Coordinates of C-alpha atoms and ligand atoms in Angstrom, one line a residue:
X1 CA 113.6 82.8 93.8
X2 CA 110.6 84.1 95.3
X3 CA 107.6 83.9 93.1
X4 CA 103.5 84.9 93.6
X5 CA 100.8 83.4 92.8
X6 CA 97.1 83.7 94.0
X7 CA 95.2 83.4 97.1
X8 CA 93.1 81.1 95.3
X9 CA 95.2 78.3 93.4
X10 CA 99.0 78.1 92.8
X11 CA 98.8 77.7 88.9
X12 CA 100.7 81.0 88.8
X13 CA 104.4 81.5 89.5
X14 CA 105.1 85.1 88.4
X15 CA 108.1 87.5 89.9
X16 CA 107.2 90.6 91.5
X17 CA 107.7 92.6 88.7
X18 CA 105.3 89.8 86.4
X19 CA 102.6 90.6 89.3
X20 CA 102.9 94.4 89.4
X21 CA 101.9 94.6 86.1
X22 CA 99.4 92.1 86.2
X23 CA 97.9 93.7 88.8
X24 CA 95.3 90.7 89.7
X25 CA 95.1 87.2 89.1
X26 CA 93.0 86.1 86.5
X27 CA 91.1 83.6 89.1
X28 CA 90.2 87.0 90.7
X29 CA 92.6 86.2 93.5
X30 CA 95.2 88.4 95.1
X31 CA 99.2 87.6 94.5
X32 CA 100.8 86.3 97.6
X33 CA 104.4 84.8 98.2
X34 CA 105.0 81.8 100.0
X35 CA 108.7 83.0 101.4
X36 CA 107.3 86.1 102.9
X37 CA 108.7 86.3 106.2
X38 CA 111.6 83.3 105.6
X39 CA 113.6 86.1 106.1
X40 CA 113.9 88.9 108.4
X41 CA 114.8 92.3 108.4
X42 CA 117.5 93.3 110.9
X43 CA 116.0 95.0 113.7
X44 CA 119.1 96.1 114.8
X45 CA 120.2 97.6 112.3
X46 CA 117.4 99.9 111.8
X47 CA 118.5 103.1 114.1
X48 CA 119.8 106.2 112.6
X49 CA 118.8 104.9 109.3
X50 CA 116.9 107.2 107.0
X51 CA 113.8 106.4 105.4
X52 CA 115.0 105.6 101.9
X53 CA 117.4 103.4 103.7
X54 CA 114.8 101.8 105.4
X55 CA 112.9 101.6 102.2
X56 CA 116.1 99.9 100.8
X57 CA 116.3 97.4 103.2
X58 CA 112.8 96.4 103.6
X59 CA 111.5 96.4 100.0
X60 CA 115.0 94.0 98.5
X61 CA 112.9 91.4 100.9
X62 CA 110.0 92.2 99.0
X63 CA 110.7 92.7 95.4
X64 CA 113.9 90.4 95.0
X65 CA 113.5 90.4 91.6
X66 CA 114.6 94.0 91.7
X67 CA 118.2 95.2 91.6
X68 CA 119.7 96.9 94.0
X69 CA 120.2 99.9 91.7
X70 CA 117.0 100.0 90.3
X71 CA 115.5 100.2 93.5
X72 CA 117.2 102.9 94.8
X73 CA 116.5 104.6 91.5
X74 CA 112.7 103.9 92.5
X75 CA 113.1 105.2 96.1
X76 CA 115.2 108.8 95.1
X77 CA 112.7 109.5 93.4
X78 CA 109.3 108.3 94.9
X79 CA 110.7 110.2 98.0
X80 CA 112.5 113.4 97.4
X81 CA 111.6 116.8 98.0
X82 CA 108.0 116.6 97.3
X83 CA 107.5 115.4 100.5
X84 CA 107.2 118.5 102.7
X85 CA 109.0 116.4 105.8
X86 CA 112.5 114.9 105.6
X87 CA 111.5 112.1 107.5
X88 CA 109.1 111.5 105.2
X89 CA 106.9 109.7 107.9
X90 CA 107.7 111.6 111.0
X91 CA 106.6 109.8 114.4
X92 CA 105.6 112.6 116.5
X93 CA 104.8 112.5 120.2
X94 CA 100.6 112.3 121.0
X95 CA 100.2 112.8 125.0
X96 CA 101.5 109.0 126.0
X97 CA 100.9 107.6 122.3
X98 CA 102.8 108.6 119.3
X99 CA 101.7 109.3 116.0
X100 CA 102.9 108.4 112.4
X101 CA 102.2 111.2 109.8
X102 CA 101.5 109.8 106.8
X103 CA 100.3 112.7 104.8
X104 CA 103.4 114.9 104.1
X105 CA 103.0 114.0 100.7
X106 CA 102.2 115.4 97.5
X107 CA 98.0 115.4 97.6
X108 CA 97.8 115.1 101.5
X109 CA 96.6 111.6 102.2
X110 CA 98.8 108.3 103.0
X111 CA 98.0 107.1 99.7
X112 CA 101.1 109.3 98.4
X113 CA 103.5 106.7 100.4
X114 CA 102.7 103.9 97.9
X115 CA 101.3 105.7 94.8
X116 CA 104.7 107.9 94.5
X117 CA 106.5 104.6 93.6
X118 CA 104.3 102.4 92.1
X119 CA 104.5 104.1 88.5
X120 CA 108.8 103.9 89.4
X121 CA 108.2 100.4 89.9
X122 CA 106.2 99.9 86.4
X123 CA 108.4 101.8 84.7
X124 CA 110.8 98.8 85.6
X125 CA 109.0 96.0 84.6
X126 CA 108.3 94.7 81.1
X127 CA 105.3 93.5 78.5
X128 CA 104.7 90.2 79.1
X129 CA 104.5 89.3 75.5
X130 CA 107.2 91.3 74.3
X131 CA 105.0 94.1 72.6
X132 CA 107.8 96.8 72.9
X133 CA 105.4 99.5 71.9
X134 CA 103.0 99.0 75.0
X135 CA 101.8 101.6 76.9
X136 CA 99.9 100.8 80.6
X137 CA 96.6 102.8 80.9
X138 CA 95.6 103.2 84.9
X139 CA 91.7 103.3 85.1
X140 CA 90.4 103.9 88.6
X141 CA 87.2 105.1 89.9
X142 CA 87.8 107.4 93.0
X143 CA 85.5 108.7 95.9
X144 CA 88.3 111.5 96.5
X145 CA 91.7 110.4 98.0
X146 CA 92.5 107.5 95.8
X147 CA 92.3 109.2 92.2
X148 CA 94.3 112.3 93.0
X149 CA 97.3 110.4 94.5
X150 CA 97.6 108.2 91.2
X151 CA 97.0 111.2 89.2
X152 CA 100.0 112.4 91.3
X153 CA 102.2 109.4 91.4
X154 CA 101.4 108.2 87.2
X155 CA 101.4 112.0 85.7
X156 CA 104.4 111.6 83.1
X157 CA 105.3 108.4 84.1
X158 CA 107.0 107.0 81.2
X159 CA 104.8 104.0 79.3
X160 CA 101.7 105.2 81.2
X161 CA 98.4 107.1 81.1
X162 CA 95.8 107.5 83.5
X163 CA 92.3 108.3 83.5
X164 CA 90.3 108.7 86.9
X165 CA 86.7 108.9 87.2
X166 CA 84.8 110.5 89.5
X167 CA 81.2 110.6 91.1
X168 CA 80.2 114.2 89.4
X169 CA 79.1 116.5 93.0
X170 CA 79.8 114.0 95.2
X171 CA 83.4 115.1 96.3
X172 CA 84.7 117.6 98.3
X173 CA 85.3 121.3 97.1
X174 CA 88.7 120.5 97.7
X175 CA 89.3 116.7 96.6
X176 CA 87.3 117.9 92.8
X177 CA 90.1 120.7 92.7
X178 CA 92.7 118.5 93.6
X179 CA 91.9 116.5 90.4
X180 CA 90.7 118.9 87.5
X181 CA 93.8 121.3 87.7
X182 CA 96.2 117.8 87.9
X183 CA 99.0 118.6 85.2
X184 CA 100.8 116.1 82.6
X185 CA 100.1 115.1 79.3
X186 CA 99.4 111.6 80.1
X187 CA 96.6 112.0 82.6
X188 CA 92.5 112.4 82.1
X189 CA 89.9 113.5 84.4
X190 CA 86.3 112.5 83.7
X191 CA 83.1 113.0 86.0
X192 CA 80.2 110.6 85.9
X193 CA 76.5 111.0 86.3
X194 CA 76.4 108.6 89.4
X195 CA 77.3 107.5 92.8
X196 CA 81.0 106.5 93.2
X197 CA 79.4 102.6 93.0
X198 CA 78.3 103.2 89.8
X199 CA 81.7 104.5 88.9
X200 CA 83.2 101.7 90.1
X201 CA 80.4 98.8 89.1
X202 CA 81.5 100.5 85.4
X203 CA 85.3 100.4 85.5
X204 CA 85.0 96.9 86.8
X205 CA 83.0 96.2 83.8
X206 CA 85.4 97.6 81.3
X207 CA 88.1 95.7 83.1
X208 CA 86.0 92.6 82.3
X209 CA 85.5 93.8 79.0
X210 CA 87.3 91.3 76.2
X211 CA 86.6 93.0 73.2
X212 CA 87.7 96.4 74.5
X213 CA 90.7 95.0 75.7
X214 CA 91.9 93.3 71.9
X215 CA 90.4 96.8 70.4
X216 CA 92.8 98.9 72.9
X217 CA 95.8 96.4 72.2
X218 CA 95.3 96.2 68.4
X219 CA 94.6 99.8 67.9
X220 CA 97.0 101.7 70.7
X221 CA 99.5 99.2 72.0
X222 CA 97.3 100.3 75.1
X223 CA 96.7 97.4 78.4
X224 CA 94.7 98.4 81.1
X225 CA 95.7 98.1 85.0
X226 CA 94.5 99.7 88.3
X227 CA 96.2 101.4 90.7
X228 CA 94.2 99.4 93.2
X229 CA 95.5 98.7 96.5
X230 CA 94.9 95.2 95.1
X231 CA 98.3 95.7 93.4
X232 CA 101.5 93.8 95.2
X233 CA 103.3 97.3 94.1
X234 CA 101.1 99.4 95.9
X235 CA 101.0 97.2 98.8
X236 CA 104.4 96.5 99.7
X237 CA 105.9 100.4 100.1
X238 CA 103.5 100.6 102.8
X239 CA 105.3 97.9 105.1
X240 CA 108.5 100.3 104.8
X241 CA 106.9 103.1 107.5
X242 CA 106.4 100.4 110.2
X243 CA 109.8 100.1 110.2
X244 CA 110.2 103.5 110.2
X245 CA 108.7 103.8 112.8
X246 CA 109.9 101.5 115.3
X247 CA 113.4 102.9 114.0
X248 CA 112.0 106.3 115.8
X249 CA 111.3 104.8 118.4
X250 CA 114.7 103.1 119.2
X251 CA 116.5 106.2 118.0
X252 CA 114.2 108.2 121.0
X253 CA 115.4 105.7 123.5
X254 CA 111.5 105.0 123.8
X255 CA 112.5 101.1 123.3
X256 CA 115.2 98.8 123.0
X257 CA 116.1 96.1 120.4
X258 CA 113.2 93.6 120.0
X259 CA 110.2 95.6 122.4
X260 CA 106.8 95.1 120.8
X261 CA 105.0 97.9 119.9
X262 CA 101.5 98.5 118.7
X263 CA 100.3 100.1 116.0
X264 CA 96.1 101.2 115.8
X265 CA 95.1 101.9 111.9
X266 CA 92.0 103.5 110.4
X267 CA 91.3 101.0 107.8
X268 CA 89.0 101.0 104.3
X269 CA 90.2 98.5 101.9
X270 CA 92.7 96.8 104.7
X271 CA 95.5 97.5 102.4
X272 CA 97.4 99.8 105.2
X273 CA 97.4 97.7 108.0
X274 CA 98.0 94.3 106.6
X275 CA 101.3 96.3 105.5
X276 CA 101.8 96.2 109.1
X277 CA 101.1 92.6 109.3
X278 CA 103.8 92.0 106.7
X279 CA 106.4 94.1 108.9
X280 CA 105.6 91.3 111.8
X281 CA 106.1 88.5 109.2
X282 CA 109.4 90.3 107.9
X283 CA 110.1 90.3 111.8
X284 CA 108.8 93.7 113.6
X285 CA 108.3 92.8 117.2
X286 CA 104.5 94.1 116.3
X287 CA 102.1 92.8 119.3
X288 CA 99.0 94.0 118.5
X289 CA 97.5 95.4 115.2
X290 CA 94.4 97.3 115.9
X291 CA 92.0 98.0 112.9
X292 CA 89.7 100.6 113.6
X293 CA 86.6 101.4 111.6
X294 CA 84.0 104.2 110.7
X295 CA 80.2 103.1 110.8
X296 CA 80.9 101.0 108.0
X297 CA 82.2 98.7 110.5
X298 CA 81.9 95.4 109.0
X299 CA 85.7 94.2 109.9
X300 CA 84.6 94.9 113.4
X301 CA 82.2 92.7 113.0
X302 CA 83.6 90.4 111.2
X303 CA 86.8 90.3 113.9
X304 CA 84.1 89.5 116.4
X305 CA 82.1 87.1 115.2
X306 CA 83.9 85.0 112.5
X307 CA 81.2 86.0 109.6
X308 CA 82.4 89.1 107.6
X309 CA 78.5 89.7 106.0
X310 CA 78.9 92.2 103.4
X311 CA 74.5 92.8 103.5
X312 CA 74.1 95.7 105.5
X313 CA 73.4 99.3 105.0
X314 CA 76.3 101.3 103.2
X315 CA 76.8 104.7 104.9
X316 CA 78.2 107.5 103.5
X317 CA 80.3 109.3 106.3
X318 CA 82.5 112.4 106.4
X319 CA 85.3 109.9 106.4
X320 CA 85.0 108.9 102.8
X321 CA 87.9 106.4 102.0
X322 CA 87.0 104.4 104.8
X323 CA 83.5 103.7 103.5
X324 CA 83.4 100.3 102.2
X325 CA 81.9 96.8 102.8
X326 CA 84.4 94.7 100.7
X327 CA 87.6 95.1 102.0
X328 CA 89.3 93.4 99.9
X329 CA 93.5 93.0 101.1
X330 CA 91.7 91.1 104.2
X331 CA 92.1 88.4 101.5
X332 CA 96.0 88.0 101.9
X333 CA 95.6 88.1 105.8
X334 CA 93.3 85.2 105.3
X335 CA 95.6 83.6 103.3
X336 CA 98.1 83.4 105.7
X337 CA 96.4 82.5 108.8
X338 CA 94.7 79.9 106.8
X339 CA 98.4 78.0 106.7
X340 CA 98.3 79.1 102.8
X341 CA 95.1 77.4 102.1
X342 CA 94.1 78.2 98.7
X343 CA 90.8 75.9 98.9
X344 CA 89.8 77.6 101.9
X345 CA 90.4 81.2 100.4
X346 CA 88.4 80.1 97.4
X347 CA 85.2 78.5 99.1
X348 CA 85.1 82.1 101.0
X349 CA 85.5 84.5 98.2
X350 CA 83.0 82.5 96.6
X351 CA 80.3 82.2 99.2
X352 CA 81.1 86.0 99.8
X353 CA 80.2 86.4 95.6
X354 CA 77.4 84.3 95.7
X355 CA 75.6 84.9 99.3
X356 CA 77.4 88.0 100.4
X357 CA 79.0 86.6 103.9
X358 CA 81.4 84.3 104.4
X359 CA 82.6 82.6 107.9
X360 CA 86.0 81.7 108.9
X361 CA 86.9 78.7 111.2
X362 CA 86.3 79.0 114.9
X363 CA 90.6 78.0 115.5
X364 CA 91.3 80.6 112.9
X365 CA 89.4 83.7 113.9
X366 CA 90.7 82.9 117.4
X367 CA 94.7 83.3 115.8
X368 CA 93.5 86.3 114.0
X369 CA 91.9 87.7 117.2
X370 CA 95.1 87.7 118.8
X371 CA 97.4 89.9 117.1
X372 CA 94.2 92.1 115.7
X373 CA 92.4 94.4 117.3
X374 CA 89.6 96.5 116.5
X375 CA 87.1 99.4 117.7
X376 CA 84.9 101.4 115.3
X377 CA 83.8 105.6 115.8
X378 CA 80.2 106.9 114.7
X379 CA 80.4 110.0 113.4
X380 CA 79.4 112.0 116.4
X381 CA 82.2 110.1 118.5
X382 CA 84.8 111.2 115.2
X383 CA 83.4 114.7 115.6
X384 CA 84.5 114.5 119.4
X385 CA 87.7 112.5 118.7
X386 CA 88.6 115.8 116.4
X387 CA 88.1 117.8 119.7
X388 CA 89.3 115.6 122.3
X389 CA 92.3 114.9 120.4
X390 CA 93.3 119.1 120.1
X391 CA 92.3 120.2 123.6
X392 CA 94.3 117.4 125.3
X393 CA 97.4 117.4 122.9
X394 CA 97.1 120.5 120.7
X395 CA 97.2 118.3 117.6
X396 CA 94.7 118.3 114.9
X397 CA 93.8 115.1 113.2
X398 CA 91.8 114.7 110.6
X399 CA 88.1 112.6 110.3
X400 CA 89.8 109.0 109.1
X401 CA 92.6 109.8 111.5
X402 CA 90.1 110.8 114.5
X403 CA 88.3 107.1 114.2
X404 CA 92.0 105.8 115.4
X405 CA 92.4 107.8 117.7
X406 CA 88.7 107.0 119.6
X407 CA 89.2 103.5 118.7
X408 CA 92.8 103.8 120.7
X409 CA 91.3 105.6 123.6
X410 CA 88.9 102.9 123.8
X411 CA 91.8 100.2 124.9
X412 CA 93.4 99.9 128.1
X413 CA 97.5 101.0 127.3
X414 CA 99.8 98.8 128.8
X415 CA 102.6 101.2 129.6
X416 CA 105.4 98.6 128.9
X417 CA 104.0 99.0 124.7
X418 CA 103.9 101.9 123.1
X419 CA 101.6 102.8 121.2
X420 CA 101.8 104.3 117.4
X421 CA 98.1 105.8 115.8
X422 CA 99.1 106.1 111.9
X423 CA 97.6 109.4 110.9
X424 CA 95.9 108.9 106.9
X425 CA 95.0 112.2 105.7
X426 CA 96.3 116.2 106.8
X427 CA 93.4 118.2 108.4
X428 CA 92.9 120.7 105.7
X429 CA 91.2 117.4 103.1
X430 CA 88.3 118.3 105.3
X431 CA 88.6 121.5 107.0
X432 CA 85.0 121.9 106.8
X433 CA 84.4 118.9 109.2
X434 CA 87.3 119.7 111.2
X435 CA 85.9 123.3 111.8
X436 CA 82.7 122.1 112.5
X437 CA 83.9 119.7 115.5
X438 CA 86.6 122.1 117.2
X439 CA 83.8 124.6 117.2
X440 CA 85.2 127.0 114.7
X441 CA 83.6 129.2 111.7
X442 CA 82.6 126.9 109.0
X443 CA 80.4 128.8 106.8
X444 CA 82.6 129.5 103.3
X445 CA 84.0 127.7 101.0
X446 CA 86.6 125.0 101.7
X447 CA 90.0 127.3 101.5
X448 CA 87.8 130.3 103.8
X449 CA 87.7 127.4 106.4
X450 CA 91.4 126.4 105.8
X451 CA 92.1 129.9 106.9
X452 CA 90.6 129.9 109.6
X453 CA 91.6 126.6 110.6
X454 CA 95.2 128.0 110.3
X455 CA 94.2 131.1 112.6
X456 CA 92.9 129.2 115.4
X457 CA 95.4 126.4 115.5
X458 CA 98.9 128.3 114.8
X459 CA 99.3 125.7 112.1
X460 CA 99.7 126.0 108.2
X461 CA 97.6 124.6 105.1
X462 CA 99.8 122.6 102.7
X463 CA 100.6 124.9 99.9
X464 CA 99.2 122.2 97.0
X465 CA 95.9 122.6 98.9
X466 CA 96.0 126.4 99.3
X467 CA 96.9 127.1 96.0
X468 CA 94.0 125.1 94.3
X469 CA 91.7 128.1 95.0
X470 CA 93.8 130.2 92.1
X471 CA 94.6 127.0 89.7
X472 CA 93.6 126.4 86.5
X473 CA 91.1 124.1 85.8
X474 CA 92.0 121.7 82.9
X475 CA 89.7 119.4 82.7
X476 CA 84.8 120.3 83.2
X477 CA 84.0 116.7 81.2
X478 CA 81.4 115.0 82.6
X479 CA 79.5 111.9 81.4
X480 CA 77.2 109.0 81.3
X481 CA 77.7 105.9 83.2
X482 CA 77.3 103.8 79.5
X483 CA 79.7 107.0 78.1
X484 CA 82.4 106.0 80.0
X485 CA 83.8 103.0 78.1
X486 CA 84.2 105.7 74.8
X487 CA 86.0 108.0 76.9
X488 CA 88.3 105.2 77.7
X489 CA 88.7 104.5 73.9
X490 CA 89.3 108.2 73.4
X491 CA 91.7 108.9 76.1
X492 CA 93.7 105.5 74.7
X493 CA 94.3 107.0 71.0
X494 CA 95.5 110.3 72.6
Ligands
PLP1 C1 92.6 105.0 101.8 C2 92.5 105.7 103.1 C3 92.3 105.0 104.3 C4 92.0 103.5 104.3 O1 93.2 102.7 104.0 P1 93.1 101.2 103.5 O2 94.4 100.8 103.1 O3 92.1 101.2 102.4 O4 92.6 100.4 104.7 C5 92.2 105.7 105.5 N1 92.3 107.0 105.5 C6 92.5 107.7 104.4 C7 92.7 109.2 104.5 C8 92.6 107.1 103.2 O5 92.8 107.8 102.1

């Protein structure tokens, strides 16, 4: 049987569904699984397979635990028809590259992939000490794409409530929208007087918070858990669209059976491209993983030099969910190429706490060098990228997407490997940027620039981001930072 435990001690044995609800070990490690990659996926097999089937396949490895039947339960319904592509993550053709459209989802942004059946999955597991009556609150700070998928994936999820905080005017027109008119009776939407650290910093703390916890257990059956990308539930969907992928590309006659491909990956939190990493362990011919950065390019770095150095300048960028210095999936990639060493992992995430940097092994950093990659775009090079990228191929990409794609054209192709960009977010999240760098009118609000955008590119606006201009607005609170432990009380006893 295939248990998890964490990166930093094997006390734990939990199953998969004991570690999606956990959600984080309580040594502050990440859950990991020793058999990962003891068995393959067969390649194969993989051509003229649809997506679900794919997700079938690929996620039994993963989550053994599950049935059969309840994961296809799970799958039907994380990805039916509100996914505005069939394919669900369509591989489309980019001058000599491809490129993997993650975004045909409900809110527009990749996050969709993993938070459509996460709240499936939960909905499947059980209280670990048998309180029939408990309900799983999702608390999550958000600096725009994160908190709208959950809203989107946990709104009416049976045995769940969300509440999402946000920093107040320090989202987009569109991404505060996206949020405040979210429907379901289970979901709150709160803005905080603060930067989206402070947010954060604050949820952590309530997290942390002991008391709270026996109050909100005692009072309203309620548990809290995040919707992190910390979470083995969130993680794992994401290794299905590699396969995907490469099932694309054998159906396309691009490759045969067991060609390597390679797959470049705007990356924040490092949770979407160690997915890919998981696919090579599980057996994708994957030759090179290529993590590409904004100016918060602290992987880059750390891929360079062996010290990952968290002490640096924080920039805010108009590629918002890639702004961050602690990324914190890189955990479970150091995990494994540390031969499972859960000293090693420890001694780092603590000299990370207590000094802010940590340094990897010489031999190891040279294993990790050679299947990753990595680049990083300022945002005058994302701004061009945006351009570049729709003159050459008439395909608009969006500003996380755009640091891929310079990051890509930065590296010489071998043109015996294709190459696959993963695309994170649809162009209309940020029409106002993407007006801006193809030159266009960018004057109004967000949905007079989604318009225009439309004109001048012969392509259309998702409706769900359209139609936010007209929606109702359900929810105008905003509060303190020190408020926002009550308004987790409150939202619990609803
Ligand atoms: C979250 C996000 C990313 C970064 O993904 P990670 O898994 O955090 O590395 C990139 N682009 C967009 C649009 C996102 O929402």
């Amino acid at each position: 049987m295939t248990t998890f435990h964490s990166t930093r001690s094997t006390t734990d044995s939990l199953t998969a569904k004991q570690a999606i609800r956990k959600g984080i070990a309580d040594d502050g490690g990440l859950f990991v699984s020793d058999s990962l990659g003891s068995e393959h996926v067969d390649i194969a097999s993989l051509a003229g397979k649809s997506y679900q089937q794919i997700a079938q396949t690929v996620l039994a490895k993963l989550l053994p635990d599950f049935t059969e039947e309840e994961l296809a339960d799970c799958i039907r319904e994380a990805y039916g028809d509100q996914w505005s592509d069939p394919a669900i993550t369509p591989l489309k053709p980019l001058g000599d590259d491809y490129i993997l459209e993650l975004f045909n989802g409900p809110t527009s942004a990749f996050k969709d992939v993993a938070l459509q059946i996460l709240p499936r999955f939960m909905a499947r597991t059980t209280p670990a000490d048998g309180d029939p009556d408990e309900k799983i609150m999702i608390l999550t700070a958000t600096s725009g794409d994160t908190g709208k998928a959950a809203l989107a994936g946990f709104a009416d999820a049976p045995g769940t409530a969300i509440t999402v905080f946000y920093p107040e005017g320090k989202v987009s027109q569109v991404q505060q929208l996206q949020m405040t008119t979210q429907a379901g009776a289970n979901v709150n939407v709160c803005a905080v007087k603060g930067n989206f650290d402070d947010a954060q910093t604050a949820v952590k703390r309530i997290f942390g918070d002991k008391d709270l916890a026996s109050e909100l257990a005692d009072k309203s059956h309620t548990v809290l858990s995040s919707a992190n990308s910390i979470n083995v539930g969130r993680l794992v969907p994401q290794v299905v669209y590699y396969f995907a992928a490469y099932a694309q590309l054998l159906e396309d006659q691009v490759i045969n059976v067991g060609d390597e491909v390679e797959f470049c990956v705007p990356t924040g939190n490092f949770g979407d491209i160690l997915a890919g990493y998981y696919a090579k362990l599980l057996g994708l011919p994957v030759k090179h993983l290529i993590v590409a950065s904004d100016k918060n390019n602290v992987l880059f770095d750390f891929l360079t030099t062996g010290t990952y150095n968290r002490q640096r300048p924080f920039f805010q960028t108009i590629s918002p969910s890639m702004d961050i210095l602690v990324s914190s999936n890189l955990e479970r990639m150091l995990y494994y190429f540390s031969e499972k060493d859960t000293r090693l992992i420890s001694m780092l995430m603590n000299d990370l706490n207590q000094w802010g940097a940590f340094e990897v092994p010489e031999q190891m950093l040279a294993k990790i060098r050679s299947l990753f990659g990595c680049g990083w775009a300022d945002e005058d090079q994302v701004r061009e990228s945006i351009h570049d990228c729709w003159e050459k191929n008439h395909y608009v990409i969006d500003p996380h997407t755009a640091c891929g794609y310079f990051v890509m054209q930065q590296i010489p192709r071998d043109p015996l490997t294709p190459r696959v960009l993963l695309s994170t977010a649809s162009p209309y999240k940020f029409p106002r940027v993407v007006n801006e760098s193809l030159g266009l009118d960018a004057e109004g609000t967000d949905f007079e620039c989604m318009d225009v955008l439309a004109k001048a590119t012969g392509t259309t606006a998702p409706a769900a981001l359209r139609g936010l201009e007209t929606a109702d607005v359900r929810f105008d609170d905003v509060v303190e930072i020190d408020a926002m432990k009550d308004y987790v009380r409150t939202a619990a006893e609803k």
